[in-house]
Each structure stands twice: as C-alpha cells, then as structure tokens.
XYZ file of C-alpha atoms in Angstrom:
714
model
C 24.304 -16.157 -30.916
C 22.566 -18.044 -28.130
C 21.959 -16.302 -24.836
C 24.617 -17.010 -22.237
C 23.680 -19.526 -19.590
C 24.898 -17.609 -16.524
C 22.324 -16.640 -13.921
C 21.723 -13.158 -12.653
C 23.898 -12.695 -9.599
C 21.993 -13.073 -6.308
C 23.867 -9.993 -5.099
C 22.128 -7.708 -7.596
C 19.896 -5.475 -5.489
C 17.442 -4.271 -8.112
C 14.038 -4.402 -6.395
C 11.010 -5.503 -8.330
C 7.320 -5.492 -7.574
C 6.667 -8.266 -10.068
C 6.324 -11.136 -7.611
C 3.953 -9.268 -5.343
C 2.058 -8.023 -8.377
C 1.614 -11.569 -9.672
C 0.389 -12.903 -6.356
C -2.058 -10.062 -5.860
C -3.250 -10.397 -9.427
C -3.964 -14.117 -9.008
C -5.688 -13.456 -5.718
C -7.801 -10.757 -7.363
C -8.900 -13.140 -10.134
C -9.700 -15.880 -7.620
C -11.683 -13.532 -5.392
C -13.642 -12.248 -8.371
C -14.560 -15.812 -9.304
C -15.544 -16.602 -5.732
C -17.705 -13.480 -5.493
C -19.395 -14.360 -8.781
C -20.130 -17.859 -7.566
C -21.559 -16.590 -4.283
C -23.873 -14.275 -6.207
C -24.947 -17.211 -8.331
C -26.091 -19.156 -5.288
C -28.780 -16.524 -4.795
C -30.188 -16.949 -8.317
C -32.904 -19.611 -8.710
C -31.933 -22.673 -10.741
C -28.222 -21.764 -10.564
C -27.956 -22.642 -6.872
C -28.193 -26.407 -7.332
C -25.717 -26.254 -10.203
C -23.178 -24.398 -8.122
C -23.269 -27.051 -5.459
C -21.710 -29.339 -8.052
C -18.035 -28.575 -8.393
C -17.840 -29.230 -12.120
C -20.477 -26.652 -12.998
C -18.842 -23.624 -11.391
C -17.084 -22.348 -14.510
C -20.267 -22.911 -16.498
C -22.150 -20.785 -13.996
C -19.528 -18.083 -14.243
C -20.050 -17.882 -18.023
C -23.826 -17.794 -17.541
C -23.477 -14.918 -15.082
C -21.280 -13.043 -17.535
C -23.839 -13.428 -20.326
C -26.574 -12.377 -17.922
C -24.637 -9.198 -17.095
C -24.163 -8.353 -20.773
C -27.892 -8.799 -21.347
C -28.682 -6.391 -18.512
C -26.248 -3.871 -19.970
C -27.877 -4.013 -23.403
C -31.312 -3.615 -21.817
C -30.114 -0.581 -19.847
C -28.934 1.148 -23.021
C -32.244 0.433 -24.737
C -34.220 1.851 -21.802
C -32.048 4.963 -21.597
C -32.449 5.476 -25.312
C -36.234 5.342 -25.083
C -36.268 7.692 -22.082
C -34.262 10.277 -23.993
C -36.068 9.767 -27.277
C -37.408 13.319 -27.297
C -34.018 14.884 -26.564
C -31.645 15.795 -29.312
C -28.874 13.962 -27.482
C -30.856 10.654 -27.514
C -29.391 7.280 -28.219
C -26.411 8.575 -30.159
C -25.101 10.126 -26.966
C -25.425 6.837 -25.119
C -23.774 5.091 -28.027
C -20.846 7.505 -27.830
C -20.273 6.382 -24.280
C -18.237 3.638 -25.918
C -17.933 4.630 -29.584
C -17.194 8.083 -30.991
C -18.768 8.970 -34.294
C -15.904 9.457 -36.711
C -15.766 12.931 -38.208
C -13.595 14.597 -40.809
C -12.578 18.238 -40.576
C -11.398 20.631 -43.234
C -7.783 21.746 -42.761
C -7.291 25.144 -41.124
C -4.098 27.187 -41.639
C -1.977 27.405 -38.520
C -1.536 31.050 -37.513
C 0.393 30.589 -34.300
C 1.470 33.440 -32.078
C 1.247 36.948 -33.482
C 4.882 38.044 -34.001
C 3.932 41.634 -33.199
C 3.018 40.816 -29.594
C 5.813 42.118 -27.292
C 7.828 39.603 -25.287
C 7.701 41.655 -22.082
C 5.217 41.911 -19.226
C 5.017 44.698 -16.642
C 7.278 44.231 -13.640
C 5.519 42.380 -10.855
C 3.060 40.556 -13.114
C 1.584 37.720 -11.073
C 1.381 34.275 -12.668
C -0.433 31.358 -11.038
C 0.136 27.858 -12.404
C -2.604 25.344 -11.537
C -1.401 21.762 -11.680
C -1.688 18.360 -10.022
C 2.094 17.955 -10.314
C 5.012 20.217 -9.458
C 8.465 19.937 -7.905
C 8.380 17.313 -5.135
C 5.003 16.080 -6.414
C 6.234 15.149 -9.881
C 5.313 11.734 -11.223
C 5.362 12.273 -14.989
C 6.167 14.693 -17.774
C 3.510 17.231 -16.744
C 5.222 17.798 -13.413
C 8.593 18.160 -15.102
C 7.174 20.650 -17.591
C 5.339 22.785 -15.030
C 8.377 22.790 -12.745
C 10.760 23.718 -15.544
C 8.526 26.471 -16.904
C 7.795 28.014 -13.498
C 11.468 27.979 -12.543
C 12.539 29.535 -15.824
C 9.904 32.264 -15.451
C 10.958 32.965 -11.863
C 14.571 33.266 -12.996
C 13.475 36.296 -14.992
C 13.373 38.088 -11.660
C 10.633 40.540 -12.633
C 7.535 38.333 -12.377
C 5.860 36.856 -9.302
C 5.481 33.173 -10.137
C 3.213 30.970 -8.020
C 1.927 27.410 -8.158
C -1.345 26.003 -6.792
C -1.123 22.326 -5.922
C -3.069 19.767 -3.870
C -1.654 19.334 -0.374
C -0.594 15.711 -0.703
C -0.128 14.416 2.823
C 3.477 13.290 2.361
C 4.469 16.901 1.609
C 3.937 17.696 5.291
C 7.155 15.837 6.038
C 9.128 17.669 3.361
C 8.271 21.337 3.878
C 7.504 23.680 6.708
C 4.309 25.348 5.550
C 2.473 28.410 6.799
C -1.267 28.845 6.966
C -2.478 31.278 4.344
C -6.260 31.241 4.613
C -9.308 29.250 5.605
C -11.859 29.145 2.792
C -14.986 27.197 1.962
C -16.849 25.769 -0.994
C -20.512 24.827 -1.297
C -21.295 21.164 -1.953
C -24.703 19.528 -2.373
C -25.769 16.456 -0.480
C -27.842 13.626 -1.952
C -31.001 15.697 -1.458
C -29.617 18.696 -3.332
C -29.133 20.795 -0.214
C -26.028 22.995 -0.101
C -23.509 22.598 2.706
C -20.372 24.671 3.352
C -17.147 22.705 3.259
C -14.202 24.484 4.880
C -10.591 23.864 3.902
C -7.192 25.301 4.789
C -4.743 26.734 2.270
C -1.089 26.575 3.296
C 1.958 27.813 1.444
C 5.695 27.245 1.276
C 8.604 28.582 -0.769
C 10.206 26.410 -3.427
C 13.804 27.561 -3.724
C 15.448 27.585 -7.137
C 18.557 29.037 -8.731
C 19.009 31.322 -11.692
C 21.661 29.126 -13.264
C 20.018 27.589 -16.330
C 23.481 27.529 -17.923
C 24.842 24.375 -16.316
C 28.187 25.018 -17.987
C 28.630 28.037 -15.706
C 30.189 27.140 -12.361
C 29.565 30.575 -10.836
C 27.523 30.518 -7.598
C 23.863 30.904 -8.620
C 21.513 33.542 -7.269
C 18.603 32.137 -5.268
C 15.004 32.736 -6.292
C 11.801 31.299 -4.889
C 8.400 30.239 -6.143
C 5.482 30.466 -3.768
C 3.527 27.223 -3.705
C -0.049 27.249 -2.396
C -1.222 23.825 -1.269
C -4.943 23.193 -0.939
C -5.776 20.890 1.928
C -8.716 18.505 2.277
C -12.073 19.637 3.671
C -12.247 19.659 7.443
C -15.611 17.855 7.768
C -14.635 14.666 9.545
C -18.038 13.117 8.877
C -17.522 13.260 5.148
C -15.177 11.087 3.108
C -13.777 14.272 1.559
C -11.431 14.632 4.523
C -9.298 11.840 3.027
C -8.617 13.877 -0.130
C -4.979 14.116 -1.243
C -3.731 11.468 1.169
C -0.622 9.827 -0.239
C 2.306 7.945 1.247
C 4.633 9.174 -1.483
C 4.663 10.638 -4.977
C 3.581 7.337 -6.544
C 0.159 7.728 -4.875
C -0.744 11.279 -5.910
C -3.396 10.000 -8.336
C -4.460 6.906 -6.462
C -3.932 5.882 -2.862
C -5.487 3.184 -0.662
C -5.614 5.857 2.045
C -8.469 7.666 0.284
C -12.147 6.927 0.795
C -13.595 9.045 -2.013
C -13.705 8.744 -5.809
C -10.874 10.415 -7.705
C -13.424 12.455 -9.666
C -14.776 14.067 -6.496
C -11.265 14.950 -5.472
C -10.556 16.486 -8.889
C -13.739 18.570 -8.895
C -13.246 19.704 -5.298
C -9.718 20.833 -6.160
C -11.010 22.835 -9.139
C -13.631 24.611 -7.050
C -11.167 25.220 -4.204
C -8.643 26.704 -6.653
C -11.286 29.121 -7.928
C -12.099 30.189 -4.368
C -8.408 30.715 -3.603
C -7.775 32.786 -6.726
C -10.767 35.022 -6.101
C -9.676 35.386 -2.478
C -6.177 36.452 -3.508
C -7.687 38.772 -6.083
C -9.812 40.709 -3.604
C -8.923 44.290 -2.691
C -10.840 44.440 0.567
C -8.492 42.654 2.952
C -5.300 40.661 3.254
C -4.951 36.936 3.864
C -5.842 35.875 7.376
C -2.461 34.387 8.256
C -0.315 36.393 5.856
C 0.348 40.095 6.420
C 1.829 40.733 2.983
C -0.305 42.821 0.645
C -1.089 41.279 -2.703
C -1.464 42.948 -6.050
C -3.963 40.349 -7.156
C -3.843 37.767 -9.921
C -2.911 38.724 -13.471
C -2.596 35.353 -15.226
C -3.940 31.918 -14.332
C -2.208 29.153 -16.285
C -4.200 25.912 -16.093
C -2.417 22.655 -16.907
C -4.339 19.564 -17.949
C -7.971 18.654 -18.453
C -8.503 17.458 -14.872
C -8.165 21.124 -13.841
C -10.282 22.534 -16.670
C -13.369 23.227 -14.556
C -11.404 25.878 -12.642
C -12.394 28.223 -15.478
C -16.117 27.722 -14.974
C -15.907 28.029 -11.206
C -13.918 31.257 -11.589
C -16.395 32.780 -14.005
C -19.362 31.886 -11.842
C -17.725 33.641 -8.876
C -17.093 36.757 -10.950
C -20.668 36.783 -12.204
C -21.823 36.777 -8.595
C -19.780 39.925 -8.014
C -17.591 38.433 -5.299
C -14.471 40.196 -6.627
C -14.081 43.857 -7.487
C -10.561 43.623 -8.937
C -10.144 42.829 -12.668
C -10.535 39.163 -13.450
C -7.350 37.342 -14.474
C -6.476 36.221 -17.968
C -6.663 32.461 -18.366
C -4.304 30.326 -20.437
C -5.095 26.640 -20.820
C -2.418 24.141 -21.868
C -3.100 20.713 -23.332
C -0.177 18.434 -22.483
C -1.135 15.554 -24.756
C -3.668 14.703 -27.444
C -4.404 11.115 -26.424
C -5.448 10.970 -22.780
C -6.454 14.524 -21.884
C -9.281 14.910 -24.429
C -10.865 11.746 -23.006
C -10.752 12.882 -19.393
C -14.300 13.176 -18.066
C -16.430 13.403 -14.936
C -19.732 11.678 -14.235
C -22.580 14.186 -14.435
C -23.884 13.051 -11.059
C -20.567 13.858 -9.430
C -20.299 17.252 -11.109
C -23.791 18.134 -9.875
C -22.564 17.952 -6.285
C -20.600 21.112 -7.059
C -22.450 22.708 -9.987
C -26.060 23.330 -10.909
C -26.024 22.140 -14.510
C -29.595 23.209 -15.221
C -30.303 22.877 -18.941
C -26.618 22.933 -19.832
C -26.832 19.436 -21.335
C -29.309 20.733 -23.916
C -27.574 24.049 -24.656
C -24.067 22.591 -24.937
C -24.523 18.909 -25.862
C -21.024 18.749 -27.389
C -19.540 18.522 -23.896
C -21.652 15.502 -22.925
C -21.283 11.914 -24.075
C -23.183 9.215 -22.264
C -23.632 10.436 -18.719
C -20.261 12.137 -18.558
C -18.976 15.651 -19.109
C -15.725 16.034 -21.053
C -13.964 19.033 -19.588
C -11.116 19.685 -21.998
C -13.381 21.189 -24.664
C -14.917 23.500 -22.049
C -11.488 24.888 -21.179
C -10.537 25.235 -24.838
C -13.689 27.271 -25.440
C -13.473 29.428 -22.318
C -9.782 30.330 -21.899
C -8.386 33.492 -23.495
C -5.595 31.493 -25.156
C -5.072 27.743 -25.605
C -1.611 26.234 -26.019
C -0.176 22.834 -26.839
C 3.244 21.566 -25.750
C 4.581 21.113 -29.287
C 4.437 23.651 -32.088
C 4.698 20.953 -34.747
C 1.838 18.869 -33.349
C -0.354 21.936 -32.802
C 0.092 22.689 -36.489
C -0.496 19.096 -37.626
C -3.694 18.803 -35.569
C -5.487 21.625 -37.362
C -3.912 21.208 -40.787
C -5.189 17.645 -40.941
C -2.026 15.555 -41.077
C -2.416 14.171 -37.543
C -5.287 11.858 -36.715
C -5.945 10.640 -33.194
C -8.554 8.703 -31.288
C -11.608 10.601 -29.992
C -10.496 13.841 -31.638
C -14.198 14.601 -32.131
C -14.316 15.575 -28.455
C -12.077 18.619 -28.931
C -11.537 19.333 -32.643
C -14.504 21.718 -33.143
C -13.285 23.788 -30.199
C -9.661 23.777 -31.361
C -10.594 24.776 -34.904
C -12.651 27.670 -33.605
C -9.687 28.965 -31.599
C -7.198 28.308 -34.405
C -9.187 30.411 -36.879
C -8.821 33.360 -34.489
C -5.125 32.729 -33.851
C -5.783 31.568 -30.298
C -4.431 28.021 -30.693
C -0.679 28.214 -30.143
C 1.957 25.499 -30.130
C 4.843 26.153 -27.755
C 7.489 23.451 -27.772
C 8.660 22.523 -24.290
C 12.137 23.027 -22.954
C 14.589 21.021 -20.915
C 15.074 21.989 -17.286
C 18.762 21.822 -16.437
C 18.613 23.333 -12.948
C 17.639 20.226 -11.024
C 18.249 17.275 -13.337
C 21.425 17.073 -15.380
C 24.604 14.982 -15.530
C 26.897 17.883 -14.582
C 26.061 18.807 -10.996
C 23.900 15.967 -9.681
C 24.975 15.047 -6.144
C 24.899 11.292 -6.735
C 27.048 11.601 -9.850
C 29.508 13.933 -8.131
C 29.886 11.577 -5.165
C 30.632 8.664 -7.508
C 32.948 10.645 -9.824
C 30.416 10.077 -12.588
C 29.375 13.678 -13.191
C 30.005 14.914 -16.721
C 32.664 17.616 -17.132
C 31.414 21.149 -17.839
C 33.887 21.742 -20.657
C 31.283 21.123 -23.360
C 31.808 24.470 -25.067
C 35.528 24.822 -24.317
C 36.576 21.314 -25.296
C 39.458 21.185 -27.799
C 39.130 18.178 -30.106
C 42.452 18.864 -31.826
C 44.216 18.794 -28.466
C 42.636 15.430 -27.667
C 43.960 13.995 -30.931
C 47.407 15.343 -30.077
C 47.427 14.028 -26.508
C 45.527 10.730 -27.012
C 42.826 9.421 -24.703
C 45.223 7.957 -22.140
C 47.164 11.212 -21.715
C 44.338 13.710 -22.111
C 44.626 16.867 -20.004
C 40.905 17.481 -20.556
C 38.178 15.780 -18.534
C 36.297 13.270 -20.683
C 32.663 12.207 -20.745
C 33.457 8.620 -21.665
C 35.377 8.397 -18.386
C 32.327 9.632 -16.463
C 30.018 7.140 -18.171
C 32.451 4.324 -17.402
C 32.580 5.430 -13.750
C 28.777 5.372 -13.524
C 28.655 1.782 -14.754
C 31.512 0.793 -12.450
C 29.708 2.219 -9.433
C 26.527 0.310 -10.282
C 28.620 -2.857 -10.317
C 30.286 -2.010 -6.993
C 26.856 -1.471 -5.445
C 25.670 -4.833 -6.716
C 23.197 -3.224 -9.117
C 24.854 -4.726 -12.193
C 26.937 -7.906 -12.475
C 30.659 -7.470 -13.145
C 30.311 -9.146 -16.544
C 28.369 -6.084 -17.735
C 31.278 -3.672 -17.280
C 32.194 -3.814 -20.956
C 28.753 -4.671 -22.268
C 26.620 -2.165 -24.116
C 23.467 -0.928 -22.337
C 20.218 -0.090 -24.124
C 17.862 1.755 -21.789
C 14.103 2.299 -21.892
C 12.509 4.843 -19.545
C 8.763 5.375 -19.327
C 5.424 4.089 -18.170
C 4.651 0.503 -19.063
C 1.797 1.319 -21.419
C 0.829 0.490 -24.973
C 1.355 3.936 -26.463
C 4.998 3.796 -25.361
C 5.539 0.989 -27.863
C 6.192 -1.887 -25.483
C 4.847 -4.290 -28.088
C 8.236 -3.882 -29.803
C 10.071 -5.266 -26.778
C 9.958 -8.956 -27.691
C 11.554 -8.415 -31.098
C 13.964 -5.831 -29.705
C 15.075 -8.192 -26.942
C 15.736 -11.005 -29.389
C 17.988 -8.692 -31.383
C 19.784 -7.417 -28.274
C 20.412 -10.980 -27.096
C 21.951 -11.838 -30.464
C 24.254 -8.822 -30.070
C 25.006 -9.592 -26.393
C 23.574 -6.250 -25.252
C 21.983 -5.546 -21.862
C 18.397 -4.223 -21.982
C 17.296 -2.223 -18.917
C 13.577 -1.410 -18.725
C 12.890 1.311 -16.163
C 9.445 2.747 -15.448
C 6.092 2.308 -13.741
C 3.395 -0.327 -14.160
C 0.517 0.882 -16.313
C -1.857 -0.632 -18.880
C 0.655 -2.928 -20.614
C 0.545 -6.506 -19.229
C 3.349 -6.857 -16.720
C 3.340 -10.608 -17.416
C 4.744 -9.936 -20.880
C 7.670 -7.981 -19.455
C 8.312 -10.572 -16.764
C 8.428 -13.230 -19.456
C 11.333 -11.380 -21.081
C 13.269 -11.615 -17.815
C 12.381 -15.297 -17.510
C 13.451 -16.088 -21.066
C 16.550 -13.879 -21.120
C 17.760 -13.462 -17.514
C 21.248 -12.401 -18.611
C 20.037 -9.682 -20.951
C 16.952 -8.061 -19.413
C 16.535 -6.130 -16.166
C 13.230 -4.548 -15.120
C 13.201 -1.689 -12.602
C 9.707 -0.600 -11.581
C 10.240 0.572 -8.007
C 9.821 4.366 -7.915
C 11.898 4.913 -4.786
C 14.723 2.864 -6.269
C 14.548 4.878 -9.489
C 14.686 8.110 -7.510
C 17.826 6.960 -5.700
C 19.681 5.180 -8.481
C 18.003 6.027 -11.779
C 20.407 8.818 -12.681
C 23.353 6.393 -12.551
C 21.628 4.091 -15.030
C 21.021 7.089 -17.298
C 24.664 8.117 -17.087
C 25.882 4.576 -17.763
C 23.557 3.885 -20.715
C 24.830 3.819 -24.290
C 21.573 3.947 -26.293
C 18.067 5.109 -25.380
C 15.160 3.154 -26.870
C 12.019 5.281 -27.461
C 9.596 3.210 -29.613
C 6.584 5.391 -28.783
C 3.384 5.287 -30.820
C 2.566 8.854 -29.746
C 4.611 11.637 -28.153
C 3.545 15.193 -27.482
C 7.104 16.395 -26.922
C 9.450 13.541 -26.075
C 11.021 14.746 -22.853
C 12.641 11.376 -22.172
C 14.387 11.412 -25.552
C 15.650 14.963 -25.021
C 17.026 13.960 -21.624
C 18.639 10.923 -23.239
C 20.622 13.225 -25.526
C 21.646 15.289 -22.502
C 23.096 12.117 -20.960
C 25.016 11.327 -24.145
C 22.813 8.614 -25.661
C 21.790 8.392 -29.321
C 18.076 7.660 -29.683
C 16.420 4.723 -31.437
C 12.848 5.792 -32.016
C 9.776 6.062 -34.185
C 10.269 9.833 -34.282
C 6.525 10.393 -33.951
C 4.842 13.588 -32.778
C 7.034 16.155 -31.080
C 10.111 13.940 -31.377
C 10.506 15.174 -34.949
C 11.268 18.655 -33.655
C 14.714 17.726 -32.357
C 15.629 14.210 -33.519
C 17.818 14.069 -36.633
C 17.908 10.672 -38.314
C 21.020 8.975 -39.611
C 19.862 8.426 -43.164
C 22.879 6.546 -44.554
C 25.891 4.583 -43.362
C 28.201 7.233 -44.814
C 26.738 9.932 -42.560
C 29.456 10.672 -39.981
C 27.976 13.558 -37.990
C 24.982 15.876 -37.721
C 22.620 13.144 -36.537
C 21.449 12.115 -33.079
C 19.054 9.256 -33.734
C 18.140 6.130 -35.662
C 14.510 6.427 -36.676
C 12.119 3.821 -38.025
C 8.650 4.318 -39.469
C 5.576 3.435 -37.477
C 3.562 2.174 -40.430
C 0.435 1.301 -38.446
C 0.173 1.921 -34.714
C -2.544 -0.725 -34.431
C -0.310 -3.367 -36.037
C 3.293 -2.937 -34.970
C 4.295 -6.146 -36.765
C 4.484 -4.081 -39.948
C 7.258 -1.994 -38.384
C 9.276 -4.653 -36.576
C 11.824 -5.168 -39.346
C 12.489 -1.433 -39.590
C 12.813 -1.230 -35.816
C 15.313 -4.075 -35.730
C 17.335 -2.478 -38.516
C 17.489 0.870 -36.704
C 18.431 -0.752 -33.399
C 21.006 -2.968 -35.070
C 22.584 -0.004 -36.882
C 22.897 1.953 -33.652
C 24.632 -0.971 -31.947
C 27.022 -1.593 -34.833
C 27.928 2.102 -35.060
C 28.624 2.196 -31.341
C 30.857 -0.857 -31.639
C 32.877 1.010 -34.242
C 33.111 4.042 -31.949
C 34.279 1.806 -29.097
C 37.345 1.086 -31.208
C 37.973 4.824 -31.681
C 37.358 6.480 -28.316
C 38.325 9.942 -29.527
C 35.567 9.843 -32.135
C 33.194 8.463 -29.509
C 33.976 11.348 -27.149
C 33.335 13.897 -29.897
C 30.090 12.168 -30.937
C 28.735 12.123 -27.370
C 29.619 15.784 -26.896
C 27.707 16.683 -30.058
C 24.631 14.927 -28.662
C 24.893 16.907 -25.434
C 25.372 20.210 -27.260
C 22.158 19.571 -29.155
C 20.285 18.870 -25.925
C 21.612 22.043 -24.300
C 20.065 24.038 -27.129
C 16.629 22.808 -25.962
C 16.613 24.800 -22.700
C 13.585 26.763 -21.507
C 15.417 30.073 -21.843
C 16.739 29.533 -25.366
C 16.311 32.536 -27.712
C 12.793 32.494 -29.111
C 12.086 29.553 -26.851
C 9.192 28.586 -24.603
C 9.715 31.169 -21.841
C 9.649 33.990 -24.371
C 6.679 32.417 -26.165
C 4.662 32.045 -22.975
C 5.435 35.631 -21.992
C 3.998 36.805 -25.298
C 1.045 34.431 -24.874
C 0.265 35.899 -21.448
C 0.484 39.405 -22.856
C -1.853 38.470 -25.699
C -4.315 36.934 -23.213
C -4.215 40.062 -21.040
C -4.789 42.299 -24.064
C -7.781 40.199 -25.134
C -9.232 40.341 -21.658
C -8.727 44.052 -21.064
C -10.161 44.965 -24.471
C -13.155 42.730 -23.800
C -12.544 40.852 -27.023
C -13.581 37.594 -25.448
C -17.365 37.412 -24.972
C -17.554 33.807 -23.774
C -20.683 33.311 -21.722
C -20.677 31.263 -18.555
C -23.444 28.726 -18.520
C -22.573 26.880 -15.335
C -23.396 28.267 -11.922
C -21.968 26.905 -8.722
C-alpha cells in the first residue's frame, strides 16, 4: 500500500524543535569552518592559500590533519614522561580504548534470606540523587521518587532526599533555610579557600495510596527534601551552579558558567558536609529548631554522586562527627553509561588532595580521568543494581557490555561476599497512572478502577453497547478523540491504530530500527508517534521520516508539550514500540502495559523480567508482548526481519481484536493487571528488599566487618 497523499493538517499543534535545531546546527558547522579558516590565516604558507576562495576546503583538511598529528605527538610525549610509572602508556591508550578482559563466572548469592525485613522505628534514610520529584528528567528520577515515596508510606521511617537546588525550583516550592555550610576548594596555586553555601529544605507531599484501585481518601505523608544551593562567592563561576530554566536543563544550561564536572564534584562534597552536619550531636541546625536523631542510611544513586562516599569518610577520619557514621548503599542504575562516568583529575584536585592515589589505586584512573563508579562499588557497605536478572547475568558471565573492565573487578569482589544485590525496580502508581490523572479525568479518558471487580461474563451477556460496567476501550477512544478536538491529531486518525515510541533519541534505544519499522507501518496504514528528547541519534534521520511519510509519522520532542499532553498520547496508543539494545529495567515498557498497550520489543536486559512473548499464533492469552531477537547490537540489519515480523503480528492481532471488542477489553485488562503486580510495595518486592539491604548494611557497619580504607583526603 502506498502512503496516502494527504498533508498533515495545519491545525495540528504539535510543537517541534526540529527547524530551530537544523538552523542552529548549520550555523554551528559554518562557524566552525570560519573559525578554522581564521586560524589558518595565522599559519605561514597557509595564509596566501586562504586568500584564494577555492583553496579554503583544502586548508580545512590540512588543519584537520595537523591537529591529528599534534594529538599523536602529545600521546607519545605523555607516554615517555610516564615511562617509569606502572600506569605508563597503557593508561593513556585506555583513554580511548579499553583493554578487553575476560572474567571467570561467579555464582550470584543475592540478598541473604535470613536478614529481617524490618528496621527500627524512626530509622533515617537519606537518598542522594540529581533527580527527584519535580526535578525528574529520566528513569533515575522516576525510580528515586517511587522508592522514596513507597518507603515513606511505611510510616515508620524518616525518608529524606538530598538534591541540587535547581533555580527553577524556587518558583515551585516555599523553602526554609536549614543551614549555612562551607567546603574547602583549592585555587590554581593549590591554596585552600572556604566556599560557603546555603542548604534549604521543603516538604514533598505524597499519599499512602499505592493501590490505585482503592478510591478511599489517602492519608498524607511527606518527604523532607534538602536542596543544596550554589556557593555564595560572587567572584567565582561556582555561583552559577544549578541554574536551570526548567527540568530539561538540570544537566546542562546556558545559564551556567562552570564545567559540569565541577558542579558534580562540588555537589558531592557539599552533600558530605550536610550529612555530617545533620549527624552531629553537639547542636541543632541554625534555622531549624527540630532535634535530629542523626543519619542511619545514606543511599547514593548514580556514579556522578559516587565521590560522596570518599568525602564522607575523610570527614569522619578527621573526627568532625562523634555520632556513629551512617551505612552507605550505592545503586548502579545502568551498566552502559554509569561505569564510564568520569572526572578530569585536575578538576578533582580542586576538591581533593590525591597524593599518591594514582599509584596505589591505578584501577580507578584511565588517561587523565578518574572513574568514580568503581570507587563507590568498593567503598559502600552494599552495592545494588536495579534489576535482579541483570545483576545475576553480569557476574555469571552471560552479559557482556562495553567498558566492563572499569567496574567488573570491583563487582566480582563484592559478589563473592554477597554484597552485590539485584533489586528489580517497581512501578510508582501514586503520581502517574491512567486512573486518577487530572488531565484524563477532565477529558473523560481516565481508566475505570474496576480492574479487579470486572465481570467478563456479564459483559458477554450485556454486549459492549449495553454494558453496565465502565470500559477501558471507551476511555482510550475518548483520549484519542480529545487529541483530535485539540488539534493534536487529524480527524482521519480517529479509527487508525497508533504505535507509540517513548524515550531519548539515542542509539541504545534502537532508533536504527525506525526506518524499517516506519515502512511497515505505512504499508499497514498505522500512525507512528515518536515522543522523546534529542540525544546522540541524528535528528536529521528522524526528520527525514516525517518528510518521507508526513501522514504516518509525528515527532514530539518538546518537553513542556510532553508534560502537558503526553499522558493523553499514552492513553490513546494501541501498541508500544521498545526496540532497545540495552535496558536495565524497562520502565517505559512497564508503564506501557499499565496504559493497556502490548509491547513490541527486543526483550533485552531487565525487560525479560516481566515481558511474556507470544510464541505462536494459537496463543490466546498469558502474553503481553511480541519479542524479536537482537542478534547483533552493532549490526541491527540482522534483526530487521524479525522486528518487522513481531510488529506486523502485533498489528494483525489488534485488527482481529478490533472486530471483537469484548475480547479486546479483556486483553487490555489482563495487560493492566500484570503491570499492577509490578508495584513498589508488592510482596517480596523492592521496598522489602531495600529494607533488608539497609539492615544488612547497618549490621556490617556496626560489627565493623567492612575495613575499607580511605585513601583520599579533602
């Protein structure tokens, strides 16, 4: 079937940054060329050539080759300078290439089943994260928010979060000053200077209603959020730390004048100062007259916060705190990006005196950078990963991943002692679900709560048209109808199937499958909505899909628009496309099930923990996905035919269900039931597992089992 010739309606109000992105990208390339040419004018012999218009591109190539020559010379010089060190040239080489290693499989021990799943009343838990609640950009923020809320719902623990004070949060919350603290930072001459900063706090209100099927009024609970502000030294660029116009700028903002690495390291050191301040027994916070019982557990999320551990230990070695030091749990949220997170040694030395650390612990250093994840894995009492299955596969040898050499020795060491624990994430239903979302309620698109009380036999007896029970297919139809009324979909799409992709536009999300997938969807007259944020995948390739198939492809990359309208697209979608090359948990897929969408996916990583493949055409129930094999993640062409078959089968099955709406209603409800079983508070689930992990960490600490020595001093 050829694509229809109609144009996308001019009334469709889906904003896109593509045009501005293209113009800025062209301008950037042009400016780079102009700068290169101007530099060339200053080089003897090239100047006369550059005055001739036809030689400018030739000069650009010459300059490029000249730069590569300088780079090679720099590596050679560095190698000779370090010839007597045992790091030597191999370390420089690993700046770009990691020496491939093989590791013997280690049995996965997991969490000791004899550890109790209770903590003493009033146990204080402090989550350290770059994302939480209103500062959530990706899956880490969703996970930390869901976990903290579920723990607070227990009602017996004091749950807190430490977060950067992103400037846009000032307009969202009324904060109170908690304390004025300071950290020591070295200038270019190595001299220490105090850098003062303010810690504010606010209360994040939650409810204890994780059961979204229950319409009873929820009880309110709160999480105390400490926000660390920028240093107050106006003469230093550090004062621009954490500036952000909105959540999309929490990791990068044009408002900031300092490198992201400095901001990360400052935050780590400031967190350590705050925790030790809270954990003192000699006074109370300056602006807060409530006594504190100290800090029992510090839960660090992500490798950019890993140095908090070293800063904390250095403060305890100096004897600044007389109360018992807290137990530390470190969580790796993925096995692709986090192990490769690093800081330049020169930047770290502004905050830490490394001394001979590079010689004593060379495994943390590659090139002139320090890789922090391995430090946290070695130093924390317990290390966790966000998927039990992947945690097991990592140490038992069935999962290979790039740059694993950076962390595998540390992980194996912890796994042998039973201190490497996989805890599969949960779904947070309190703030994001199709049942009580305000937008869905206002548009009559919210799903009915009768998931567990629904009577299928009664529906057969009454028929769809005369059903006395509220139906999900009606809600999904209403969501699509409202998008059309708002001009966000053309009217022709009312009865068209929607395949939805949600995620960052990056290679490991499988966007290389999109061309083949789009061709199939066009042949089936299906609408493909691509919703996410620009990342490392070429935006030109996605824009070309819109250009080639304007009636079948819509791209939504505006974050504010997604915040306002994204939930309606989720509710209206029929199929969720998750062609990821890697997934630590697969939160997007789990949420897709919650919104009544079967999943077409590779089923890699943590997805295998909850996706059940339809293995044959005769399979009528018990499945929630159509999986295809990722034969080679570096060559997706080998998997395209399987992908197209899985996607085609999902579409054909849905067409059959569209002719039997009772069966479709039952199928969608089964998908949602499966998603509801993935909650944080499920029996034996992540909240219980983390409680036991904290208890195990506290037992290790109090019994002085952990003899890790601190080698860094701040």
